[in-house]
Coordinates of N, CA and C and ligand atoms in Angstrom, one line a residue:
M27 N 0.8 -1.2 0.0 CA 0.0 0.0 0.0 C 0.9 1.3 0.0
N28 N 0.7 2.1 -1.0 CA 1.5 3.3 -0.9 C 0.7 4.4 -0.1
N29 N 1.5 5.4 0.3 CA 0.9 6.4 1.2 C -0.2 7.2 0.6
S30 N 0.0 7.6 -0.6 CA -1.0 8.5 -1.2 C -2.4 7.8 -1.3
K31 N -2.3 6.5 -1.6 CA -3.6 5.8 -1.7 C -4.3 5.8 -0.3
N32 N -3.4 5.5 0.8 CA -4.0 5.5 2.1 C -4.6 6.9 2.4
K33 N -3.9 7.9 2.0 CA -4.4 9.3 2.3 C -5.7 9.5 1.6
T34 N -5.7 9.1 0.4 CA -7.0 9.3 -0.4 C -8.1 8.6 0.3
W35 N -7.8 7.4 0.7 CA -8.9 6.6 1.4 C -9.4 7.3 2.7
S36 N -8.4 7.8 3.4 CA -8.9 8.4 4.7 C -9.7 9.7 4.4
I37 N -9.3 10.4 3.3 CA -10.1 11.6 3.0 C -11.5 11.2 2.5
V38 N -11.5 10.1 1.7 CA -12.8 9.7 1.2 C -13.7 9.2 2.3
L39 N -13.1 8.5 3.3 CA -13.9 8.0 4.4 C -14.4 9.2 5.3
S40 N -13.5 10.2 5.5 CA -14.0 11.2 6.4 C -15.0 12.1 5.7
M41 N -14.9 12.2 4.4 CA -16.0 12.9 3.6 C -17.3 12.2 3.7
G42 N -17.1 10.9 3.6 CA -18.3 10.0 3.7 C -19.0 10.2 5.0
L43 N -18.2 10.3 6.1 CA -18.8 10.5 7.4 C -19.5 11.9 7.5
V44 N -18.9 12.9 7.0 CA -19.5 14.3 7.0 C -20.8 14.3 6.2
L45 N -20.8 13.7 5.1 CA -22.0 13.6 4.2 C -23.0 12.8 4.9
G46 N -22.7 11.7 5.5 CA -23.6 10.9 6.3 C -24.3 11.7 7.3
L47 N -23.5 12.5 8.0 CA -24.1 13.4 9.1 C -25.1 14.4 8.6
I48 N -24.8 14.9 7.4 CA -25.8 15.9 6.9 C -26.9 15.2 6.2
G49 N -27.0 13.9 6.3 CA -28.1 13.2 5.8 C -28.2 12.9 4.3
V50 N -27.0 12.9 3.7 CA -27.0 12.5 2.3 C -27.0 11.0 2.2
S51 N -27.9 10.4 1.6 CA -27.9 8.9 1.5 C -27.4 8.5 0.1
G52 N -27.1 7.2 0.0 CA -26.8 6.7 -1.3 C -25.3 6.9 -1.7
L53 N -24.5 7.4 -0.8 CA -23.1 7.6 -1.1 C -22.4 6.3 -1.3
V54 N -21.7 6.2 -2.5 CA -21.0 5.0 -2.7 C -19.5 5.3 -2.7
L55 N -18.8 4.6 -1.9 CA -17.3 4.9 -1.8 C -16.6 4.1 -2.9
S56 N -15.7 4.8 -3.6 CA -14.9 4.1 -4.5 C -13.5 4.6 -4.5
D57 N -12.6 4.0 -5.2 CA -11.2 4.4 -5.0 C -10.6 5.3 -6.0
D58 N -11.5 5.9 -6.9 CA -11.0 6.9 -7.8 C -10.8 8.2 -7.0
D59 N -9.8 8.9 -7.3 CA -9.4 10.0 -6.5 C -9.6 11.3 -7.2
D60 N -10.8 11.7 -7.5 CA -11.0 12.9 -8.2 C -11.6 14.0 -7.4
E61 N -11.4 14.0 -6.1 CA -12.0 15.0 -5.2 C -11.2 16.3 -5.3
Y62 N -10.0 16.2 -5.7 CA -9.1 17.4 -5.7 C -9.5 18.3 -6.9
E63 N -9.9 19.6 -6.6 CA -10.3 20.5 -7.7 C -9.2 21.4 -8.1
G64 N -8.1 21.4 -7.5 CA -7.0 22.3 -7.8 C -7.0 23.5 -6.9
N65 N -6.0 24.3 -6.9 CA -5.9 25.5 -6.1 C -6.1 25.2 -4.6
G66 N -5.7 24.0 -4.2 CA -5.8 23.7 -2.8 C -7.2 23.4 -2.3
R67 N -8.2 23.3 -3.3 CA -9.6 23.1 -2.9 C -9.9 21.6 -3.1
W68 N -10.7 21.1 -2.2 CA -11.2 19.7 -2.3 C -12.7 19.8 -2.6
R69 N -13.1 18.9 -3.5 CA -14.6 18.8 -3.8 C -15.4 18.6 -2.5
Q70 N -16.4 19.3 -2.3 CA -17.2 19.2 -1.1 C -18.0 17.9 -1.1
S71 N -18.5 17.6 -2.2 CA -19.3 16.4 -2.3 C -19.0 15.7 -3.5
R72 N -19.1 14.3 -3.5 CA -18.8 13.6 -4.7 C -20.1 13.5 -5.5
L73 N -21.2 14.0 -5.0 CA -22.5 13.9 -5.7 C -22.8 15.3 -6.2
D74 N -23.3 15.3 -7.5 CA -23.6 16.6 -8.1 C -25.0 17.0 -7.9
V75 N -25.9 16.0 -7.8 CA -27.3 16.3 -7.5 C -27.8 15.3 -6.5
A76 N -28.8 15.6 -5.7 CA -29.3 14.6 -4.7 C -29.9 13.4 -5.5
P77 N -29.5 12.2 -5.1 CA -30.1 11.0 -5.7 C -31.6 10.9 -5.5
V78 N -32.2 10.2 -6.4 CA -33.7 9.9 -6.2 C -33.8 9.0 -5.0
N79 N -34.7 9.4 -4.1 CA -34.9 8.5 -2.9 C -36.4 8.2 -2.8
N80 N -37.1 8.1 -3.9 CA -38.5 7.8 -3.9 C -38.8 6.7 -4.9
A81 N -39.2 5.5 -4.3 CA -39.4 4.3 -5.1 C -40.5 4.5 -6.1
F82 N -41.6 5.1 -5.7 CA -42.7 5.3 -6.6 C -42.3 6.1 -7.8
Y83 N -41.5 7.2 -7.6 CA -41.1 8.0 -8.7 C -40.2 7.2 -9.6
K84 N -39.3 6.4 -9.1 CA -38.4 5.6 -9.9 C -39.2 4.6 -10.8
E85 N -40.2 4.1 -10.2 CA -41.0 3.1 -10.9 C -41.8 3.8 -12.0
E86 N -42.5 4.9 -11.7 CA -43.4 5.6 -12.7 C -42.6 6.4 -13.7
C87 N -41.6 7.1 -13.3 CA -40.9 8.0 -14.2 C -39.6 7.4 -14.7
G88 N -39.4 6.1 -14.3 CA -38.1 5.4 -14.8 C -38.4 4.2 -15.7
S89 N -39.7 4.1 -16.1 CA -40.1 3.0 -16.9 C -39.7 3.1 -18.4
C90 N -39.7 4.4 -18.9 CA -39.4 4.6 -20.3 C -37.9 5.1 -20.5
H91 N -37.4 5.8 -19.4 CA -36.1 6.4 -19.5 C -35.5 6.5 -18.1
F92 N -34.3 6.9 -18.0 CA -33.6 7.1 -16.8 C -34.5 8.1 -15.9
P93 N -34.6 7.7 -14.6 CA -35.4 8.6 -13.7 C -34.6 9.8 -13.3
Y94 N -34.8 10.9 -14.0 CA -34.0 12.1 -13.8 C -34.2 12.6 -12.4
Q95 N -33.1 13.0 -11.8 CA -33.2 13.6 -10.4 C -34.0 14.9 -10.4
P96 N -34.9 15.1 -9.4 CA -35.7 16.3 -9.4 C -34.8 17.6 -9.4
G97 N -33.6 17.5 -8.9 CA -32.7 18.6 -8.9 C -32.1 19.0 -10.2
L98 N -32.6 18.4 -11.3 CA -32.1 18.8 -12.6 C -32.9 19.8 -13.4
L99 N -34.1 20.1 -12.8 CA -35.0 21.2 -13.4 C -35.6 22.0 -12.2
P100 N -36.0 23.2 -12.5 CA -36.7 24.0 -11.5 C -38.1 23.6 -11.3
A101 N -38.7 23.9 -10.2 CA -40.1 23.5 -9.8 C -41.1 23.9 -10.9
R102 N -40.9 25.1 -11.5 CA -41.9 25.5 -12.5 C -41.9 24.6 -13.7
S103 N -40.7 24.0 -14.0 CA -40.6 23.1 -15.2 C -41.3 21.8 -14.8
W104 N -41.1 21.3 -13.6 CA -41.8 20.0 -13.2 C -43.3 20.2 -13.2
Q105 N -43.7 21.4 -12.8 CA -45.2 21.6 -12.7 C -45.8 21.6 -14.2
K106 N -45.1 22.3 -15.1 CA -45.6 22.3 -16.5 C -45.5 20.9 -17.1
L107 N -44.4 20.2 -16.9 CA -44.3 18.9 -17.4 C -45.3 17.9 -16.9
M108 N -45.6 18.0 -15.6 CA -46.6 17.1 -14.9 C -48.0 17.5 -15.3
G109 N -48.2 18.7 -15.8 CA -49.5 19.1 -16.3 C -49.8 18.7 -17.7
G110 N -48.8 18.1 -18.4 CA -49.1 17.7 -19.8 C -48.6 16.3 -20.1
L111 N -48.8 15.4 -19.2 CA -48.3 14.0 -19.4 C -49.0 13.3 -20.5
E112 N -50.2 13.7 -20.8 CA -50.9 13.0 -21.9 C -50.2 13.2 -23.3
D113 N -49.5 14.3 -23.4 CA -48.7 14.5 -24.6 C -47.2 14.9 -24.1
H114 N -46.6 13.8 -23.7 CA -45.2 13.9 -23.1 C -44.2 13.5 -24.2
F115 N -43.6 14.5 -24.8 CA -42.6 14.3 -25.9 C -43.2 13.2 -26.9
S116 N -44.4 13.5 -27.3 CA -45.1 12.6 -28.2 C -45.5 11.2 -27.7
E117 N -45.4 11.0 -26.4 CA -45.9 9.8 -25.8 C -47.0 10.1 -24.8
N118 N -47.8 9.1 -24.5 CA -48.8 9.3 -23.5 C -48.2 8.7 -22.2
A119 N -48.0 9.6 -21.2 CA -47.4 9.1 -19.9 C -48.4 9.5 -18.8
E120 N -49.7 9.6 -19.2 CA -50.7 10.0 -18.2 C -50.8 9.1 -17.0
L121 N -51.0 9.8 -15.8 CA -51.2 9.1 -14.6 C -52.5 9.5 -14.0
D122 N -53.0 8.7 -13.0 CA -54.3 9.2 -12.4 C -53.9 10.4 -11.5
A123 N -54.9 11.2 -11.2 CA -54.7 12.5 -10.6 C -54.0 12.4 -9.3
A124 N -54.3 11.4 -8.5 CA -53.7 11.3 -7.1 C -52.2 11.0 -7.3
D125 N -51.8 10.1 -8.2 CA -50.4 9.8 -8.4 C -49.7 10.9 -9.0
A126 N -50.3 11.6 -9.9 CA -49.6 12.8 -10.5 C -49.4 13.9 -9.4
R127 N -50.3 14.1 -8.5 CA -50.2 15.1 -7.5 C -49.0 14.7 -6.5
Q128 N -48.9 13.4 -6.2 CA -47.9 12.9 -5.3 C -46.5 13.1 -5.9
L129 N -46.4 12.8 -7.2 CA -45.1 12.9 -7.9 C -44.7 14.4 -8.1
T130 N -45.7 15.2 -8.4 CA -45.4 16.6 -8.5 C -44.9 17.2 -7.2
A131 N -45.5 16.8 -6.1 CA -45.0 17.3 -4.8 C -43.6 16.8 -4.6
Y132 N -43.3 15.6 -4.9 CA -41.9 15.1 -4.7 C -40.9 15.9 -5.6
L133 N -41.3 16.1 -6.9 CA -40.4 16.8 -7.8 C -40.2 18.3 -7.4
T134 N -41.2 18.9 -7.1 CA -41.1 20.4 -6.8 C -40.4 20.6 -5.4
A135 N -40.6 19.7 -4.5 CA -39.9 19.9 -3.2 C -38.4 19.7 -3.3
N136 N -38.0 19.0 -4.3 CA -36.6 18.7 -4.5 C -36.0 19.3 -5.8
A137 N -36.7 20.3 -6.3 CA -36.3 20.8 -7.6 C -35.0 21.6 -7.5
A138 N -34.4 21.9 -8.7 CA -33.1 22.6 -8.8 C -33.1 23.9 -8.0
D139 N -34.2 24.6 -8.1 CA -34.2 26.0 -7.4 C -34.4 25.9 -5.9
T140 N -34.5 24.7 -5.4 CA -34.6 24.6 -3.9 C -33.5 23.7 -3.4
S141 N -32.6 23.3 -4.2 CA -31.5 22.4 -3.8 C -30.2 23.1 -3.7
N142 N -29.3 22.7 -2.8 CA -28.0 23.3 -2.7 C -26.9 22.5 -3.5
Y143 N -27.3 21.4 -4.1 CA -26.3 20.7 -4.8 C -25.7 21.5 -6.0
K144 N -24.4 21.2 -6.2 CA -23.7 22.0 -7.2 C -24.4 22.1 -8.6
R145 N -24.8 21.0 -9.2 CA -25.4 21.1 -10.5 C -26.8 21.7 -10.5
S146 N -27.5 21.5 -9.4 CA -28.8 22.1 -9.3 C -28.7 23.6 -9.3
R147 N -27.7 24.1 -8.5 CA -27.5 25.6 -8.5 C -27.1 26.1 -9.8
G148 N -26.2 25.3 -10.5 CA -25.7 25.7 -11.8 C -26.9 25.8 -12.8
I149 N -27.7 24.8 -12.8 CA -28.9 24.8 -13.8 C -29.8 26.0 -13.5
S150 N -30.2 26.1 -12.2 CA -31.1 27.2 -11.8 C -30.5 28.6 -12.3
R151 N -29.3 28.8 -12.0 CA -28.7 30.1 -12.3 C -28.6 30.3 -13.8
S152 N -28.6 29.3 -14.6 CA -28.4 29.5 -16.0 C -29.8 29.8 -16.7
L153 N -30.8 29.8 -15.9 CA -32.2 30.1 -16.5 C -32.7 31.4 -16.1
A154 N -33.3 32.1 -17.1 CA -34.1 33.3 -16.8 C -35.3 32.9 -16.1
K155 N -35.8 33.9 -15.2 CA -37.0 33.5 -14.4 C -38.2 33.1 -15.1
D156 N -38.4 33.6 -16.3 CA -39.6 33.3 -17.1 C -39.3 32.1 -18.1
D157 N -38.2 31.5 -18.0 CA -37.8 30.4 -18.8 C -38.3 29.1 -18.1
V158 N -39.1 28.3 -18.8 CA -39.7 27.1 -18.2 C -39.3 25.9 -19.1
P159 N -38.1 25.5 -19.1 CA -37.7 24.4 -20.0 C -38.3 23.1 -19.6
L160 N -38.7 22.3 -20.6 CA -39.3 21.0 -20.4 C -38.2 19.9 -20.4
R161 N -37.1 20.3 -20.9 CA -35.9 19.3 -21.0 C -34.8 19.9 -20.2
I162 N -34.0 19.0 -19.6 CA -32.8 19.3 -18.9 C -31.8 19.6 -20.1
S163 N -31.9 18.8 -21.1 CA -30.9 18.9 -22.2 C -31.0 20.1 -23.1
T164 N -32.0 21.0 -22.8 CA -32.0 22.2 -23.6 C -31.7 23.4 -22.7
T165 N -31.4 23.2 -21.4 CA -31.0 24.3 -20.6 C -29.6 24.8 -21.0
R166 N -29.4 26.1 -20.7 CA -28.1 26.7 -21.1 C -26.9 26.0 -20.4
Y167 N -27.1 25.6 -19.2 CA -26.1 25.0 -18.4 C -25.7 23.6 -19.1
F168 N -26.7 22.9 -19.4 CA -26.5 21.6 -20.0 C -25.7 21.7 -21.4
K169 N -26.2 22.7 -22.2 CA -25.6 22.9 -23.5 C -24.1 23.3 -23.4
R170 N -23.9 24.2 -22.4 CA -22.5 24.6 -22.1 C -21.6 23.4 -21.8
K171 N -22.1 22.5 -21.0 CA -21.3 21.3 -20.5 C -21.1 20.3 -21.6
H172 N -22.0 20.3 -22.6 CA -21.9 19.3 -23.6 C -21.6 19.8 -25.0
H173 N -21.1 21.0 -25.1 CA -20.9 21.6 -26.5 C -19.8 20.9 -27.3
E174 N -18.9 20.2 -26.6 CA -17.8 19.5 -27.3 C -18.3 18.2 -27.9
L175 N -19.5 17.7 -27.6 CA -19.9 16.4 -28.1 C -20.6 16.6 -29.5
S176 N -20.1 15.8 -30.5 CA -20.6 16.0 -31.8 C -21.9 15.1 -32.0
A177 N -22.6 15.4 -33.1 CA -23.8 14.6 -33.5 C -23.4 13.1 -33.6
R178 N -22.2 12.9 -34.1 CA -21.7 11.5 -34.3 C -21.6 10.8 -33.0
M179 N -21.3 11.5 -31.9 CA -21.2 10.8 -30.6 C -22.5 10.6 -29.9
V180 N -23.6 11.4 -30.4 CA -24.8 11.4 -29.7 C -26.0 10.9 -30.6
K181 N -26.5 11.9 -31.4 CA -27.7 11.6 -32.2 C -27.4 10.5 -33.2
N182 N -26.3 10.5 -33.8 CA -26.0 9.5 -34.8 C -25.3 8.3 -34.3
N183 N -25.1 8.3 -33.0 CA -24.5 7.1 -32.3 C -25.5 6.1 -32.0
P184 N -25.5 4.9 -32.7 CA -26.6 3.9 -32.4 C -26.6 3.5 -31.0
E185 N -25.6 3.6 -30.2 CA -25.6 3.2 -28.8 C -26.1 4.3 -27.9
V186 N -26.3 5.5 -28.4 CA -26.8 6.6 -27.5 C -28.1 7.2 -28.0
R187 N -28.1 7.8 -29.2 CA -29.3 8.4 -29.9 C -29.8 9.7 -29.3
S188 N -29.7 9.9 -28.0 CA -30.3 11.1 -27.4 C -29.6 11.5 -26.2
F189 N -29.5 12.8 -26.0 CA -28.9 13.4 -24.8 C -29.8 13.0 -23.6
S190 N -31.0 12.6 -23.8 CA -31.9 12.2 -22.7 C -31.4 11.0 -21.9
N191 N -30.5 10.2 -22.6 CA -30.0 8.9 -22.0 C -28.8 9.2 -21.1
C192 N -28.9 10.0 -20.2 CA -27.8 10.4 -19.3 C -26.9 9.2 -18.9
Q193 N -27.6 8.2 -18.4 CA -27.0 7.0 -17.8 C -26.1 6.2 -18.7
L194 N -26.3 6.4 -20.0 CA -25.4 5.6 -21.0 C -24.0 6.2 -21.0
C195 N -23.8 7.5 -20.7 CA -22.5 8.1 -20.7 C -22.0 8.3 -19.3
H196 N -22.9 8.7 -18.4 CA -22.5 9.0 -17.0 C -22.7 7.8 -16.2
T197 N -21.6 7.1 -16.0 CA -21.6 5.7 -15.4 C -22.2 5.7 -14.0
R198 N -22.2 6.8 -13.3 CA -22.7 6.9 -12.0 C -23.9 7.8 -11.8
A199 N -24.6 8.0 -12.9 CA -25.7 9.0 -12.9 C -26.8 8.6 -11.9
A200 N -27.0 7.3 -11.8 CA -28.1 6.9 -10.8 C -27.8 7.3 -9.4
Q201 N -26.5 7.4 -9.1 CA -26.0 7.8 -7.7 C -26.0 9.4 -7.6
G202 N -26.3 10.1 -8.7 CA -26.3 11.5 -8.7 C -24.9 12.1 -9.0
A203 N -24.0 11.3 -9.6 CA -22.7 11.8 -9.9 C -22.6 12.0 -11.4
Y204 N -22.3 13.2 -11.8 CA -22.2 13.6 -13.2 C -20.8 14.1 -13.6
N205 N -19.9 14.0 -12.7 CA -18.6 14.5 -12.8 C -17.9 14.0 -14.1
E206 N -17.2 14.9 -14.8 CA -16.6 14.6 -16.1 C -15.6 13.4 -16.1
H207 N -15.1 13.1 -14.9 CA -14.2 11.9 -14.8 C -14.9 10.6 -14.8
Q208 N -16.2 10.6 -14.7 CA -17.0 9.4 -14.6 C -17.9 9.2 -15.8
V209 N -17.3 9.8 -17.0 CA -18.1 9.8 -18.2 C -17.4 8.8 -19.2
K210 N -18.2 8.1 -20.0 CA -17.7 7.3 -21.0 C -18.7 7.4 -22.1
V211 N -18.3 7.8 -23.3 CA -19.3 7.8 -24.4 C -19.2 6.5 -25.1
P212 N -20.4 5.7 -25.1 CA -20.3 4.4 -25.7 C -19.8 4.4 -27.2
G213 N -18.9 3.5 -27.5 CA -18.3 3.5 -28.8 C -17.1 4.4 -29.0
Y214 N -16.8 5.1 -27.9 CA -15.6 6.0 -28.0 C -14.7 5.7 -26.8
A215 N -13.5 5.3 -27.1 CA -12.6 4.9 -26.0 C -12.3 6.1 -25.1
G216 N -11.9 7.2 -25.7 CA -11.6 8.4 -24.9 C -12.2 9.5 -25.7
W217 N -13.4 9.9 -25.2 CA -14.2 10.9 -26.0 C -13.5 12.1 -26.3
D218 N -12.5 12.5 -25.4 CA -11.9 13.8 -25.6 C -10.4 13.7 -26.1
D219 N -10.1 12.5 -26.6 CA -8.7 12.3 -27.1 C -8.5 13.1 -28.4
Ligands
HEC316 C1 -44.4 6.2 -21.8 C2 -43.0 6.5 -21.7 C3 -42.6 7.6 -20.7 C4 -43.0 7.8 -19.4 C5 -43.8 6.8 -18.5 C6 -42.3 9.0 -18.9 N1 -41.6 9.5 -19.9 FE1 -40.4 11.2 -19.8 N2 -39.9 11.0 -21.7 C7 -40.4 10.1 -22.6 C8 -39.8 10.3 -23.9 C9 -40.1 9.4 -25.2 C10 -38.9 11.4 -23.8 C11 -38.1 12.0 -24.9 C12 -36.7 11.3 -24.9 C13 -35.8 11.7 -26.0 O1 -35.9 12.8 -26.6 O2 -34.9 10.9 -26.3 C14 -39.0 11.8 -22.4 C15 -38.3 12.9 -21.9 C16 -38.4 13.3 -20.6 C17 -37.7 14.5 -20.1 C18 -36.7 15.4 -20.8 C19 -35.3 14.7 -20.8 C20 -34.2 15.7 -21.4 O3 -34.0 15.5 -22.6 O4 -33.7 16.5 -20.7 C21 -38.0 14.6 -18.8 C22 -37.5 15.7 -17.8 C23 -39.0 13.6 -18.5 N3 -39.2 12.8 -19.6 C24 -39.6 13.4 -17.2 C25 -40.5 12.4 -17.0 C26 -41.2 12.3 -15.7 C27 -41.1 13.2 -14.5 C28 -42.0 11.2 -15.8 C29 -43.0 10.6 -14.8 C30 -44.1 11.4 -14.5 C31 -41.8 10.6 -17.1 N4 -40.9 11.4 -17.8 C32 -42.4 9.5 -17.6 C33 -41.2 9.0 -22.3 C34 -41.8 8.8 -21.0
HEC317 C1 -23.4 11.1 -25.2 C2 -22.9 11.0 -23.8 C3 -23.6 11.9 -22.8 C4 -25.0 12.0 -22.5 C5 -26.1 11.2 -23.1 C6 -25.1 12.9 -21.4 N1 -23.8 13.4 -21.1 FE1 -23.4 14.7 -19.6 N2 -21.5 14.8 -20.2 C7 -20.9 14.0 -21.2 C8 -19.5 14.4 -21.3 C9 -18.5 13.7 -22.3 C10 -19.3 15.4 -20.4 C11 -17.9 16.1 -20.1 C12 -17.9 17.3 -21.0 C13 -16.6 18.1 -20.9 O1 -15.9 18.0 -19.9 O2 -16.3 18.9 -21.8 C14 -20.5 15.7 -19.7 C15 -20.7 16.6 -18.7 C16 -21.8 16.7 -17.9 C17 -21.9 17.6 -16.8 C18 -20.8 18.5 -16.2 C19 -19.8 17.6 -15.5 C20 -18.5 18.4 -15.1 O3 -17.6 17.8 -14.4 O4 -18.4 19.6 -15.4 C21 -23.2 17.4 -16.2 C22 -23.7 18.0 -15.0 C23 -23.9 16.4 -17.1 N3 -23.0 16.0 -18.1 C24 -25.2 16.0 -16.9 C25 -25.9 15.2 -17.8 C26 -27.3 14.9 -17.7 C27 -28.2 15.3 -16.5 C28 -27.6 14.1 -18.8 C29 -28.9 13.6 -19.2 C30 -30.0 14.6 -19.2 C31 -26.4 14.0 -19.6 N4 -25.3 14.7 -19.0 C32 -26.3 13.3 -20.8 C33 -21.6 13.1 -21.9 C34 -22.9 12.8 -21.9

């Protein structure tokens, strides 16, 4: 065992303890050491958005696609989206009124504009107050983060097809981790080579 590895582990473990104390669940410890952000700063949290902690949401809104974390869109977007489920991106995703109400409450209570997680704040800040995007992938923040990806890597990539498939490239998306070191574009060994 070399020293730096032990050091990394002890930092990872103490961060895990701190996060545990502030009530963040679903933290998975791993031995990749990308907490260091440079300039003497260490990443506060390995998670970019709060993970989904609602089984009903995962089941209902994760049956056709990845269950997007509520912290990826502001409350006004979730309200609009939940109000139009019968025509949801050309699909019918309608729910009965009580279920829709319950999920809307979950989404809005944990929305980007009420969350302190890094990406939630970034997404919120990138939007004008009267902007009500129905997609995460059309927000200014998202576009800025993905502008280097070509159509060949996404739309025309038979293994991806759409930016909506976060989990295909972000290997730890389900845990709420979207960090650029945990990305792999299917079919591309090193997307930024
Ligand atoms: C019947 C299938 C189906 C169900 C159920 C469904 N969706 Fe979707 N959803 C879609 C399709 C299709 C798209 C468009 C995907 C694409 O463009 O590749 C989409 C896209 C989205 C997007 C935009 C993703 C982006 O590009 O940023 C959000 C947000 C979303 N859905 C939220 C929800 C929520 C919340 C629920 C649960 C209430 C839900 N969906 C249930 C089919 C569904
Ligand atoms: C085709 C693969 C692909 C898909 C699909 C994709 N991403 Fe990404 N994403 C990337 C890559 C590659 C980067 C790193 C870009 C860079 O560093 O220039 C990235 C960066 C990010 C970042 C910034 C990370 C950082 O460290 O700055 C966030 C946040 C993010 N993606 C969220 C999402 C979300 C949410 C979705 C789904 C709605 C998604 N991505 C879909 C490939 C993808």
